[in-house]
Coordinates of C-alpha atoms and ligand atoms in Angstrom, one line a residue:
M1 CA -92.2 -44.9 -18.2
K2 CA -92.5 -45.6 -14.4
S3 CA -90.2 -48.1 -12.9
S4 CA -93.1 -50.5 -12.2
N5 CA -94.1 -50.2 -15.9
L6 CA -90.5 -50.8 -16.9
Q7 CA -90.4 -54.0 -15.0
K8 CA -93.7 -55.1 -16.6
E9 CA -92.4 -54.3 -20.1
V10 CA -89.1 -56.1 -19.5
D11 CA -90.9 -59.1 -18.1
K12 CA -92.8 -59.4 -21.3
R13 CA -89.7 -59.8 -23.4
R14 CA -88.5 -63.2 -24.6
T15 CA -85.4 -63.0 -26.7
F16 CA -83.9 -66.1 -28.4
A17 CA -81.9 -67.4 -31.3
I18 CA -82.8 -70.3 -33.5
I19 CA -79.9 -72.6 -34.3
S20 CA -79.8 -75.5 -36.7
H21 CA -77.9 -77.2 -39.4
P22 CA -78.9 -76.0 -42.8
D23 CA -82.1 -77.6 -44.1
A24 CA -83.3 -78.8 -40.7
G25 CA -86.2 -76.3 -41.1
K26 CA -85.2 -73.2 -39.2
T27 CA -86.7 -70.9 -41.8
T28 CA -89.9 -72.8 -42.0
I29 CA -90.4 -72.8 -38.3
T30 CA -89.5 -69.1 -38.0
E31 CA -92.1 -68.4 -40.5
Q32 CA -94.7 -70.3 -38.7
L33 CA -93.9 -68.4 -35.5
L34 CA -94.1 -65.1 -37.3
L35 CA -97.4 -66.1 -38.8
F36 CA -98.7 -66.9 -35.3
G37 CA -97.5 -63.5 -34.1
G38 CA -99.1 -61.7 -37.0
A39 CA -95.7 -60.3 -38.0
I40 CA -96.1 -61.8 -41.5
H41 CA -99.3 -62.6 -43.3
Q42 CA -98.2 -65.1 -45.8
A43 CA -95.9 -68.1 -45.6
G44 CA -92.9 -67.7 -47.9
T45 CA -91.9 -64.2 -46.8
V46 CA -88.8 -65.3 -45.0
K47 CA -88.0 -67.9 -47.5
A48 CA -88.3 -65.4 -50.4
K49 CA -85.9 -63.2 -48.6
K50 CA -83.6 -66.2 -48.1
T51 CA -83.6 -67.1 -51.8
G52 CA -83.1 -63.6 -53.0
S53 CA -86.5 -62.8 -54.6
F54 CA -87.3 -60.4 -51.7
A55 CA -86.2 -57.2 -53.3
K56 CA -87.4 -54.7 -50.7
S57 CA -84.1 -54.1 -49.0
D58 CA -81.1 -52.2 -50.2
W59 CA -78.7 -54.5 -48.4
M60 CA -75.2 -55.4 -49.6
A61 CA -74.9 -56.4 -53.2
I62 CA -73.2 -59.5 -52.2
E63 CA -76.2 -60.5 -50.2
K64 CA -78.4 -60.1 -53.3
Q65 CA -75.9 -61.9 -55.6
R66 CA -75.7 -64.9 -53.4
G67 CA -79.3 -64.7 -52.2
I68 CA -78.3 -65.2 -48.6
S69 CA -78.7 -63.3 -45.5
V70 CA -75.3 -61.9 -44.4
T71 CA -77.0 -60.0 -41.7
S72 CA -78.4 -62.1 -39.0
S73 CA -82.0 -60.9 -39.0
V74 CA -83.8 -59.9 -36.0
M75 CA -87.6 -60.3 -35.9
Q76 CA -90.1 -59.1 -33.4
F77 CA -93.7 -60.0 -32.8
D78 CA -96.3 -60.1 -29.9
Y79 CA -97.9 -63.3 -28.8
D80 CA -99.9 -64.1 -25.8
G81 CA -99.0 -61.0 -23.9
R82 CA -95.3 -61.4 -24.7
R83 CA -93.0 -59.4 -26.9
V84 CA -90.9 -62.0 -28.8
N85 CA -87.5 -61.2 -30.3
I86 CA -86.1 -63.9 -32.6
L87 CA -82.5 -63.6 -33.8
D88 CA -81.7 -65.6 -36.8
T89 CA -78.3 -67.3 -37.0
P90 CA -77.3 -68.1 -40.5
G91 CA -75.9 -71.5 -41.2
H92 CA -73.4 -73.3 -43.4
E93 CA -71.3 -71.2 -45.7
D94 CA -72.7 -67.9 -44.5
F95 CA -71.7 -69.0 -41.1
S96 CA -69.5 -66.4 -39.5
E97 CA -68.3 -64.9 -36.2
D98 CA -71.5 -62.8 -36.3
T99 CA -73.4 -66.0 -35.9
Y100 CA -71.6 -66.8 -32.7
R101 CA -71.8 -63.2 -31.4
T102 CA -75.5 -63.2 -32.0
L103 CA -75.7 -65.9 -29.4
M104 CA -74.3 -63.5 -26.9
A105 CA -77.3 -61.3 -27.2
V106 CA -80.0 -63.8 -26.4
D107 CA -81.6 -65.3 -23.3
A108 CA -82.4 -68.7 -24.8
A109 CA -81.8 -70.8 -27.9
V110 CA -84.1 -73.1 -29.9
M111 CA -82.3 -75.9 -31.6
V112 CA -84.1 -77.3 -34.6
I113 CA -83.2 -80.9 -35.6
D114 CA -84.2 -82.9 -38.6
T115 CA -85.6 -86.2 -37.2
A116 CA -84.2 -88.1 -40.2
K117 CA -80.7 -86.8 -39.7
G118 CA -80.2 -86.2 -35.9
I119 CA -77.4 -84.0 -34.7
E120 CA -75.4 -82.6 -37.5
A121 CA -72.1 -80.7 -37.7
Q122 CA -73.4 -77.1 -37.6
T123 CA -75.8 -77.7 -34.7
K124 CA -72.9 -79.2 -32.7
K125 CA -70.8 -76.1 -33.4
L126 CA -73.4 -73.6 -32.4
F127 CA -74.5 -75.7 -29.5
K128 CA -71.1 -75.5 -27.9
V129 CA -71.3 -71.8 -27.7
V130 CA -74.9 -71.8 -26.3
K131 CA -73.9 -74.4 -23.7
K132 CA -71.0 -72.3 -22.6
R133 CA -73.3 -69.4 -21.9
G134 CA -75.5 -71.6 -19.7
I135 CA -78.7 -70.3 -21.3
P136 CA -81.8 -72.6 -21.7
I137 CA -81.9 -74.6 -24.8
F138 CA -85.2 -75.8 -26.3
T139 CA -85.1 -78.6 -28.9
F140 CA -87.6 -79.0 -31.7
M141 CA -87.4 -82.3 -33.6
N142 CA -88.7 -81.4 -37.0
K143 CA -90.2 -83.2 -40.0
L144 CA -92.4 -85.7 -38.2
D145 CA -94.5 -85.9 -41.4
R146 CA -91.6 -87.8 -42.9
D147 CA -90.1 -91.1 -41.8
G148 CA -87.3 -90.3 -39.4
R149 CA -85.3 -92.1 -36.8
E150 CA -86.6 -93.7 -33.7
P151 CA -87.4 -91.0 -31.1
L152 CA -85.5 -92.9 -28.4
D153 CA -82.4 -93.0 -30.6
L154 CA -82.7 -89.3 -31.3
L155 CA -82.9 -88.5 -27.6
A156 CA -79.9 -90.8 -26.8
E157 CA -77.9 -89.1 -29.6
L158 CA -78.8 -85.7 -28.3
E159 CA -77.6 -86.6 -24.8
E160 CA -74.4 -88.4 -25.9
V161 CA -73.2 -86.1 -28.7
L162 CA -74.1 -82.8 -27.0
G163 CA -73.7 -83.8 -23.4
I164 CA -77.0 -82.4 -22.3
E165 CA -79.9 -84.1 -20.4
S166 CA -83.2 -84.2 -22.2
Y167 CA -86.8 -84.3 -21.3
P168 CA -89.4 -85.2 -23.9
M169 CA -92.3 -82.7 -23.6
N170 CA -94.2 -84.7 -26.1
W171 CA -93.7 -87.9 -28.1
P172 CA -94.6 -88.8 -31.7
I173 CA -97.4 -91.2 -32.3
G174 CA -96.1 -92.7 -35.5
M175 CA -94.1 -90.9 -38.2
G176 CA -94.3 -90.2 -41.9
K177 CA -97.4 -91.7 -43.4
V178 CA -98.6 -93.2 -40.2
L179 CA -98.2 -90.1 -38.1
E180 CA -101.3 -89.9 -35.9
G181 CA -100.2 -87.0 -33.6
I182 CA -98.2 -86.3 -30.5
Y183 CA -98.6 -87.6 -27.0
D184 CA -98.2 -84.4 -25.0
V185 CA -96.6 -85.4 -21.8
Y186 CA -96.4 -81.9 -20.4
H187 CA -100.1 -81.0 -21.1
Q188 CA -101.4 -84.5 -20.6
R189 CA -103.3 -84.6 -23.9
I190 CA -103.0 -86.0 -27.4
D191 CA -102.6 -83.6 -30.2
L192 CA -104.0 -85.2 -33.3
F193 CA -102.3 -84.7 -36.7
R194 CA -105.5 -85.2 -38.6
P195 CA -108.4 -84.6 -36.3
E196 CA -110.7 -84.8 -39.4
N197 CA -110.0 -88.6 -39.4
Y198 CA -111.7 -88.8 -36.0
D199 CA -114.4 -86.6 -34.6
G200 CA -112.7 -83.3 -35.6
K201 CA -111.4 -82.5 -32.1
R202 CA -107.7 -81.7 -32.1
F203 CA -107.0 -82.5 -28.5
L204 CA -107.9 -85.6 -26.6
P205 CA -107.4 -85.4 -22.8
L206 CA -105.3 -88.1 -21.1
I207 CA -106.7 -89.7 -18.0
N208 CA -104.1 -91.4 -16.0
G209 CA -101.8 -91.1 -19.0
N210 CA -104.2 -92.8 -21.3
I211 CA -106.9 -92.0 -23.8
A212 CA -110.5 -93.4 -23.5
K213 CA -110.6 -97.1 -24.3
N214 CA -113.3 -96.7 -26.9
H215 CA -111.3 -94.2 -28.9
P216 CA -110.2 -95.9 -32.2
L217 CA -106.6 -94.9 -31.7
Y218 CA -106.5 -96.9 -28.5
E219 CA -106.0 -100.2 -30.4
N220 CA -103.7 -98.7 -33.0
S221 CA -100.2 -100.2 -32.9
V222 CA -98.4 -96.9 -33.2
Y223 CA -100.3 -95.7 -30.1
T224 CA -99.5 -98.9 -28.1
K225 CA -95.8 -98.4 -29.1
V226 CA -96.0 -94.8 -27.6
R227 CA -97.4 -96.1 -24.4
E228 CA -94.4 -98.5 -24.1
D229 CA -91.9 -95.8 -24.9
I230 CA -93.5 -93.4 -22.4
E231 CA -93.3 -96.1 -19.7
L232 CA -89.7 -96.5 -20.4
I233 CA -89.0 -92.8 -20.3
V234 CA -90.9 -92.3 -17.1
G235 CA -89.1 -95.2 -15.5
A236 CA -85.6 -94.6 -16.8
G237 CA -85.5 -91.1 -18.2
N238 CA -84.8 -87.6 -16.7
E239 CA -87.4 -85.9 -14.7
F240 CA -88.9 -82.6 -15.7
N241 CA -87.0 -79.9 -13.8
E242 CA -87.5 -76.3 -14.5
K243 CA -84.4 -75.2 -12.7
K244 CA -82.2 -77.5 -14.9
I245 CA -83.9 -76.0 -18.0
Q246 CA -83.2 -72.5 -16.8
N247 CA -79.5 -73.4 -16.3
G248 CA -79.2 -75.0 -19.7
V249 CA -78.4 -78.5 -18.1
L250 CA -81.6 -80.1 -19.5
T251 CA -83.3 -79.4 -22.8
P252 CA -87.0 -79.9 -23.2
V253 CA -87.7 -81.7 -26.4
F254 CA -90.7 -81.1 -28.6
F255 CA -91.6 -83.1 -31.7
G256 CA -93.5 -81.6 -34.7
S257 CA -93.6 -80.7 -38.3
A258 CA -92.9 -77.1 -39.2
L259 CA -94.0 -77.5 -42.8
T260 CA -97.5 -78.9 -41.9
N261 CA -97.6 -76.5 -39.0
F262 CA -98.1 -79.4 -36.6
G263 CA -96.8 -79.0 -33.0
V264 CA -95.4 -75.5 -33.6
Q265 CA -98.1 -73.6 -31.7
T266 CA -97.9 -75.9 -28.7
F267 CA -94.1 -75.5 -28.9
L268 CA -94.4 -71.7 -29.0
E269 CA -96.9 -71.5 -26.1
T270 CA -94.9 -73.8 -23.9
F271 CA -91.6 -72.1 -24.8
L272 CA -93.0 -68.7 -23.9
K273 CA -94.0 -70.1 -20.4
L274 CA -90.6 -71.7 -19.8
A275 CA -88.2 -69.3 -21.5
P276 CA -86.4 -66.8 -19.3
K277 CA -87.0 -63.0 -19.1
P278 CA -84.1 -60.8 -20.0
H279 CA -81.0 -61.5 -17.9
A280 CA -78.8 -59.2 -15.8
V281 CA -75.5 -58.5 -17.6
K282 CA -72.1 -58.6 -16.0
T283 CA -69.7 -55.7 -16.1
V284 CA -65.9 -55.9 -16.3
K285 CA -65.9 -55.3 -12.5
G286 CA -68.0 -58.3 -11.9
D287 CA -71.2 -56.4 -11.0
L288 CA -74.5 -57.4 -12.4
I289 CA -76.7 -54.7 -14.0
S290 CA -80.3 -55.5 -13.6
P291 CA -82.5 -55.2 -16.7
Y292 CA -84.9 -53.2 -14.5
H293 CA -82.2 -50.6 -13.8
E294 CA -83.8 -47.3 -14.7
K295 CA -80.9 -46.0 -16.7
F296 CA -80.5 -47.2 -20.3
S297 CA -77.5 -49.4 -21.2
G298 CA -76.7 -51.9 -24.0
F299 CA -73.9 -53.5 -25.9
V300 CA -73.0 -53.7 -29.5
F301 CA -72.9 -57.4 -30.7
K302 CA -72.8 -56.8 -34.4
I303 CA -72.0 -54.2 -37.0
Q304 CA -73.4 -54.4 -40.4
A305 CA -71.9 -52.0 -43.0
N306 CA -73.2 -50.9 -46.3
M307 CA -76.9 -51.2 -45.4
N308 CA -77.2 -48.4 -47.8
P309 CA -74.4 -48.3 -50.4
K310 CA -75.2 -44.7 -51.3
H311 CA -74.1 -43.6 -47.8
R312 CA -71.2 -45.1 -46.1
D313 CA -73.2 -45.9 -43.1
R314 CA -73.4 -48.9 -40.9
I315 CA -75.8 -50.3 -38.4
A316 CA -74.7 -51.2 -35.0
F317 CA -76.9 -53.9 -33.5
V318 CA -77.4 -53.3 -29.8
R319 CA -78.9 -55.6 -27.2
V320 CA -80.6 -53.3 -24.7
S321 CA -79.4 -54.6 -21.3
S322 CA -81.2 -52.2 -18.9
G323 CA -83.6 -49.3 -18.7
I324 CA -85.5 -47.6 -21.5
F325 CA -84.2 -46.5 -24.8
T326 CA -86.0 -43.4 -26.1
L327 CA -85.5 -41.7 -29.5
G328 CA -83.3 -38.7 -29.2
M329 CA -81.6 -39.7 -26.0
E330 CA -78.0 -39.0 -25.3
V331 CA -75.7 -41.9 -24.6
I332 CA -72.0 -42.4 -23.9
I333 CA -69.8 -44.9 -25.7
Q334 CA -67.9 -46.0 -22.7
R335 CA -64.7 -47.1 -24.6
I336 CA -64.0 -43.6 -25.8
G337 CA -66.2 -41.5 -23.5
K338 CA -67.8 -40.0 -26.5
K339 CA -71.4 -38.6 -26.2
L340 CA -73.9 -39.3 -29.0
K341 CA -77.5 -38.5 -29.6
L342 CA -79.5 -41.5 -30.7
T343 CA -81.8 -40.0 -33.4
N344 CA -81.8 -42.6 -36.1
V345 CA -82.7 -46.0 -34.6
T346 CA -84.4 -48.9 -36.2
Q347 CA -86.1 -52.1 -35.1
F348 CA -86.3 -55.1 -37.4
M349 CA -89.5 -56.8 -38.4
A350 CA -89.8 -59.8 -40.8
E351 CA -91.0 -57.7 -43.7
E352 CA -89.6 -54.4 -43.0
R353 CA -87.4 -52.2 -40.8
K354 CA -89.2 -49.5 -38.9
N355 CA -88.1 -46.6 -37.0
T356 CA -88.4 -47.1 -33.3
K357 CA -89.1 -44.6 -30.6
T358 CA -88.7 -46.8 -27.5
A359 CA -87.3 -50.1 -26.4
V360 CA -86.5 -51.8 -23.1
A361 CA -84.1 -54.5 -21.9
G362 CA -84.3 -57.6 -24.0
D363 CA -85.0 -55.7 -27.2
I364 CA -82.5 -55.4 -30.1
I365 CA -82.1 -52.0 -31.7
G366 CA -80.1 -50.9 -34.7
L367 CA -78.2 -47.6 -34.5
Y368 CA -77.2 -45.9 -37.6
D369 CA -73.5 -45.4 -37.3
T370 CA -71.0 -43.3 -39.1
G371 CA -68.0 -45.1 -37.7
N372 CA -68.3 -44.5 -33.9
Y373 CA -69.1 -48.0 -32.6
Q374 CA -67.1 -51.1 -32.3
I375 CA -68.2 -54.6 -31.6
G376 CA -68.4 -55.1 -27.8
D377 CA -69.0 -51.4 -27.1
T378 CA -71.0 -50.6 -24.1
I379 CA -73.4 -47.6 -24.4
T380 CA -75.0 -46.1 -21.4
E381 CA -77.3 -43.2 -20.5
G382 CA -75.8 -40.4 -18.4
K383 CA -74.5 -41.4 -15.1
L384 CA -74.6 -45.1 -15.5
N385 CA -70.9 -45.6 -15.7
V386 CA -70.5 -49.3 -16.5
Q387 CA -68.5 -51.3 -19.0
Y388 CA -69.9 -54.7 -19.9
E389 CA -67.7 -57.7 -20.2
K390 CA -65.9 -58.1 -23.5
L391 CA -67.6 -60.3 -26.1
P392 CA -65.6 -63.5 -26.6
Q393 CA -63.5 -63.9 -29.7
F394 CA -63.9 -67.2 -31.5
T395 CA -61.1 -69.4 -32.7
P396 CA -61.0 -69.1 -36.5
E397 CA -60.8 -72.3 -38.6
L398 CA -60.2 -71.0 -42.1
F399 CA -57.2 -68.9 -43.2
M400 CA -56.1 -66.8 -46.2
K401 CA -52.9 -65.1 -47.1
I402 CA -53.7 -61.6 -48.3
T403 CA -51.7 -58.9 -50.2
A404 CA -52.6 -55.7 -51.9
K405 CA -53.0 -56.1 -55.6
N406 CA -51.7 -52.6 -56.3
V407 CA -48.5 -51.9 -54.3
M408 CA -49.2 -48.2 -54.8
K409 CA -52.3 -48.4 -52.6
Q410 CA -50.7 -49.7 -49.5
K411 CA -52.2 -46.9 -47.5
S412 CA -55.8 -47.7 -48.2
F413 CA -54.9 -51.4 -47.8
H414 CA -53.7 -50.9 -44.3
K415 CA -56.4 -48.5 -43.3
G416 CA -59.1 -51.0 -44.6
I417 CA -57.5 -53.9 -42.8
Q418 CA -57.2 -52.0 -39.6
Q419 CA -60.8 -50.8 -39.6
L420 CA -62.4 -54.0 -40.6
V421 CA -60.4 -56.0 -38.1
Q422 CA -61.4 -53.6 -35.4
E423 CA -65.0 -54.1 -36.5
G424 CA -64.6 -57.8 -36.1
A425 CA -65.1 -58.7 -39.8
V426 CA -62.2 -61.1 -39.7
Q427 CA -59.2 -61.8 -37.5
L428 CA -55.7 -60.7 -38.5
Y429 CA -52.4 -62.4 -38.1
Q430 CA -48.9 -61.8 -39.2
A431 CA -46.4 -64.6 -39.9
Y432 CA -43.2 -64.3 -37.7
Q433 CA -41.0 -65.5 -40.5
T434 CA -42.2 -63.6 -43.6
G435 CA -44.2 -60.7 -41.9
G436 CA -47.0 -61.5 -44.4
Y437 CA -50.7 -60.9 -43.5
I438 CA -53.0 -63.8 -42.8
I439 CA -56.7 -63.4 -42.1
G440 CA -58.8 -65.9 -40.2
A441 CA -62.5 -66.6 -40.0
V442 CA -64.9 -69.2 -38.8
G443 CA -66.9 -69.1 -42.1
Q444 CA -65.9 -68.8 -45.7
L445 CA -68.3 -65.9 -46.3
Q446 CA -66.4 -63.7 -44.0
F447 CA -63.6 -63.7 -46.5
E448 CA -65.8 -62.7 -49.4
V449 CA -67.4 -59.9 -47.4
F450 CA -64.0 -58.7 -46.4
Q451 CA -62.7 -58.7 -50.0
Y452 CA -65.8 -57.0 -51.2
R453 CA -65.7 -54.3 -48.5
M454 CA -62.0 -53.7 -49.0
L455 CA -62.7 -52.8 -52.6
N456 CA -65.9 -50.9 -52.2
E457 CA -65.2 -49.0 -49.0
Y458 CA -61.4 -48.6 -49.1
N459 CA -60.7 -48.9 -52.8
A460 CA -58.2 -51.6 -52.0
E461 CA -58.1 -54.6 -54.3
I462 CA -56.8 -57.6 -52.4
V463 CA -55.4 -60.9 -53.5
M464 CA -56.4 -63.8 -51.3
S465 CA -54.8 -67.2 -51.4
S466 CA -56.5 -69.9 -49.4
M467 CA -54.5 -71.8 -46.8
G468 CA -57.5 -74.0 -46.1
S469 CA -58.5 -75.0 -42.6
K470 CA -56.0 -74.9 -39.7
I471 CA -56.1 -75.4 -36.0
A472 CA -55.2 -72.3 -34.2
R473 CA -53.7 -72.6 -30.8
W474 CA -52.3 -69.8 -28.7
I475 CA -49.1 -70.2 -26.6
D476 CA -47.9 -68.2 -23.6
P477 CA -45.0 -66.0 -25.0
K478 CA -42.8 -67.1 -22.2
N479 CA -43.0 -70.7 -23.3
L480 CA -42.3 -69.7 -26.9
D481 CA -39.2 -71.1 -28.7
Y482 CA -38.9 -70.3 -32.4
Q483 CA -37.6 -73.8 -32.9
M484 CA -41.1 -75.0 -32.2
S485 CA -42.2 -73.8 -35.6
S486 CA -42.0 -76.6 -38.2
S487 CA -43.3 -77.5 -41.6
R488 CA -46.5 -78.7 -40.0
N489 CA -47.4 -75.4 -38.3
I490 CA -47.0 -71.7 -39.0
L491 CA -46.0 -69.4 -36.1
V492 CA -48.0 -66.1 -36.3
K493 CA -48.9 -63.3 -34.0
D494 CA -52.4 -61.9 -33.6
H495 CA -53.2 -58.2 -33.6
F496 CA -52.6 -58.0 -29.9
E497 CA -49.1 -59.3 -30.6
Q498 CA -49.8 -62.7 -29.0
P499 CA -48.2 -65.7 -30.5
L500 CA -50.0 -68.7 -31.9
F501 CA -49.5 -71.7 -34.1
L502 CA -51.6 -72.6 -37.1
F503 CA -51.4 -76.4 -37.2
E504 CA -51.9 -78.2 -40.4
N505 CA -54.3 -80.8 -38.9
E506 CA -55.1 -82.8 -35.7
F507 CA -52.1 -85.0 -36.4
A508 CA -49.7 -82.0 -36.4
L509 CA -51.3 -80.7 -33.2
R510 CA -50.9 -84.1 -31.4
W511 CA -47.3 -84.4 -32.6
F512 CA -46.6 -81.0 -31.1
K513 CA -48.2 -81.9 -27.8
D514 CA -46.2 -85.2 -27.6
K515 CA -43.0 -83.3 -28.3
Y516 CA -43.7 -80.5 -25.8
P517 CA -45.9 -82.1 -23.2
D518 CA -45.4 -79.2 -20.7
V519 CA -46.4 -76.5 -23.0
E520 CA -50.0 -75.3 -22.7
L521 CA -51.9 -74.4 -25.8
K522 CA -55.1 -72.4 -25.8
T523 CA -58.1 -71.7 -27.9
L524 CA -60.1 -68.5 -27.8
I525 CA -63.5 -70.1 -27.0
Ligands
G4P1 P1 -83.2 -74.1 -42.9 O1 -83.8 -72.7 -42.8 O2 -82.9 -74.8 -41.6 O3 -82.1 -74.2 -43.9 O4 -84.4 -75.0 -43.5 P2 -85.7 -74.6 -44.3 O5 -86.7 -74.1 -43.4 O6 -85.4 -73.8 -45.5 O7 -86.2 -76.1 -44.8 C1 -85.4 -76.9 -45.5 C2 -86.3 -77.9 -46.4 O8 -87.0 -78.7 -45.5 C3 -87.3 -77.1 -47.2 O9 -87.5 -77.9 -48.3 C4 -88.5 -77.2 -46.3 O10 -89.7 -77.1 -47.0 C5 -88.4 -78.5 -45.7 N1 -89.0 -78.7 -44.4 C6 -89.0 -77.8 -43.3 N2 -89.8 -78.3 -42.3 C7 -90.3 -79.5 -42.8 C8 -91.2 -80.4 -42.2 O11 -91.7 -80.3 -41.1 N3 -91.5 -81.5 -43.0 C9 -91.0 -81.7 -44.3 N4 -91.4 -82.8 -44.9 N5 -90.2 -80.8 -44.8 C10 -89.8 -79.7 -44.1 P3 -86.9 -77.6 -49.7 O12 -87.4 -78.6 -50.7 O13 -85.4 -77.5 -49.6 O14 -87.4 -76.1 -50.0 P4 -88.8 -75.7 -50.6 O15 -88.7 -76.1 -52.0 O16 -89.8 -76.5 -49.8 O17 -88.8 -74.3 -50.3

């Protein structure tokens, strides 16, 4: 591929994650997007996979048992001259550090919100990470076909709770049973929900912000209400500002209904216009490597083991950061200086995995791994000698004490722990007082996967006893005094030997801060 072609290919890429609280409609909207892109041909494909009736894959048994997606799926399709890569972020109980890390591999995020519910816990959590990255965030207010909350309230909540400015790209004309359509501020047109109720035309142009006086909708009270709302927004709301969108300071808000496929196509088309191309990635030295750099490079943001239980192989998910990946190329794992030939590489589609021969910056590829890669690894072609910044670690919230069930199997117990911790499956701590092992995670499922893998991959049966949720705060070792440990916190060290406290609750944390006002406590992210 010539360098001008490389640039053209990279510029086509739009790589984003969809975040939402469970049940807001993430799967439904993903499915609609895939249908538009021709990546699936039938609604229900993604859903079927989610509920476990999709038996095509040989993924982890635990995934099948629970009918959930342990792996954050990656889906690719072409639309309107763009190559779209969607990274799914599982929610709720299957929520894990993987979910967070996935957000490190995208250039934008789409936040799906249920108009009846507004901002919910999981969205808030994910949003925090996205905000920190400063990438554009697009909002889709879903389920307009049902009665929801007042659009103005929803926008106010979005701004207040998440601390982001918003700009309504469109505005609902009614909701639920009286949904007439959306007033598309950006395209200056009305998009009718049921054009068949009028003259069959889906779009009505707006002239000076209004529809023709003789249109039956003109006198409709839901439409007059929209006119009032729009006047208010234009007068007192934020202005459309593309730069602010690019910097993640302002979120464009779209209303629609994924289930009835209303507003989704407009959303997709507008999103593809405004979403950024693949970004340059920072190295540990602070240099930025352009996605158009002719040499291939990428970083591992996720490792999924046991994709095929018959072989102890794993898949390392790599975000291509620069250049062109070609099948059979030789790369160096920068951490260990090891050379590897990439001969077995996969890309992920909604319905299948397929072998891939080439990929460019912005794409996600899966490398079959026999134990060479670690999360955060930089891989590069030949002379491109760079190391990308470390992926952030996330402060765990849930903790378990663990011991080996069979004391005779200490060796495999320790080996399993060491390798799985390195891989980033869970975080490991050791209590100062007892020396006992404690593992931490951001989602419950991480523990189950850990236990399962210890048994199946290392033949080590473990006993886990829940300590519930704790607030982890790191302390500078030079400020540490063992007396600070009390019945309301546990003093532990992480696997870099750094001390931290696991506080019982907010109250215990506040108590500590009051008692030691000069001691600084830190979170990971
Ligand atoms: P998630 O991935 O964010 O968890 O949500 P998902 O798409 O699975 O949607 C959750 C539920 O909300 C589903 O109903 C889905 O059909 C429904 N839903 C999604 N978008 C819309 C919408 O625009 N309008 C309405 N009215 N409902 C919507 P379910 O009953 O839980 O599942 P199912 O029985 O329909 O499969």
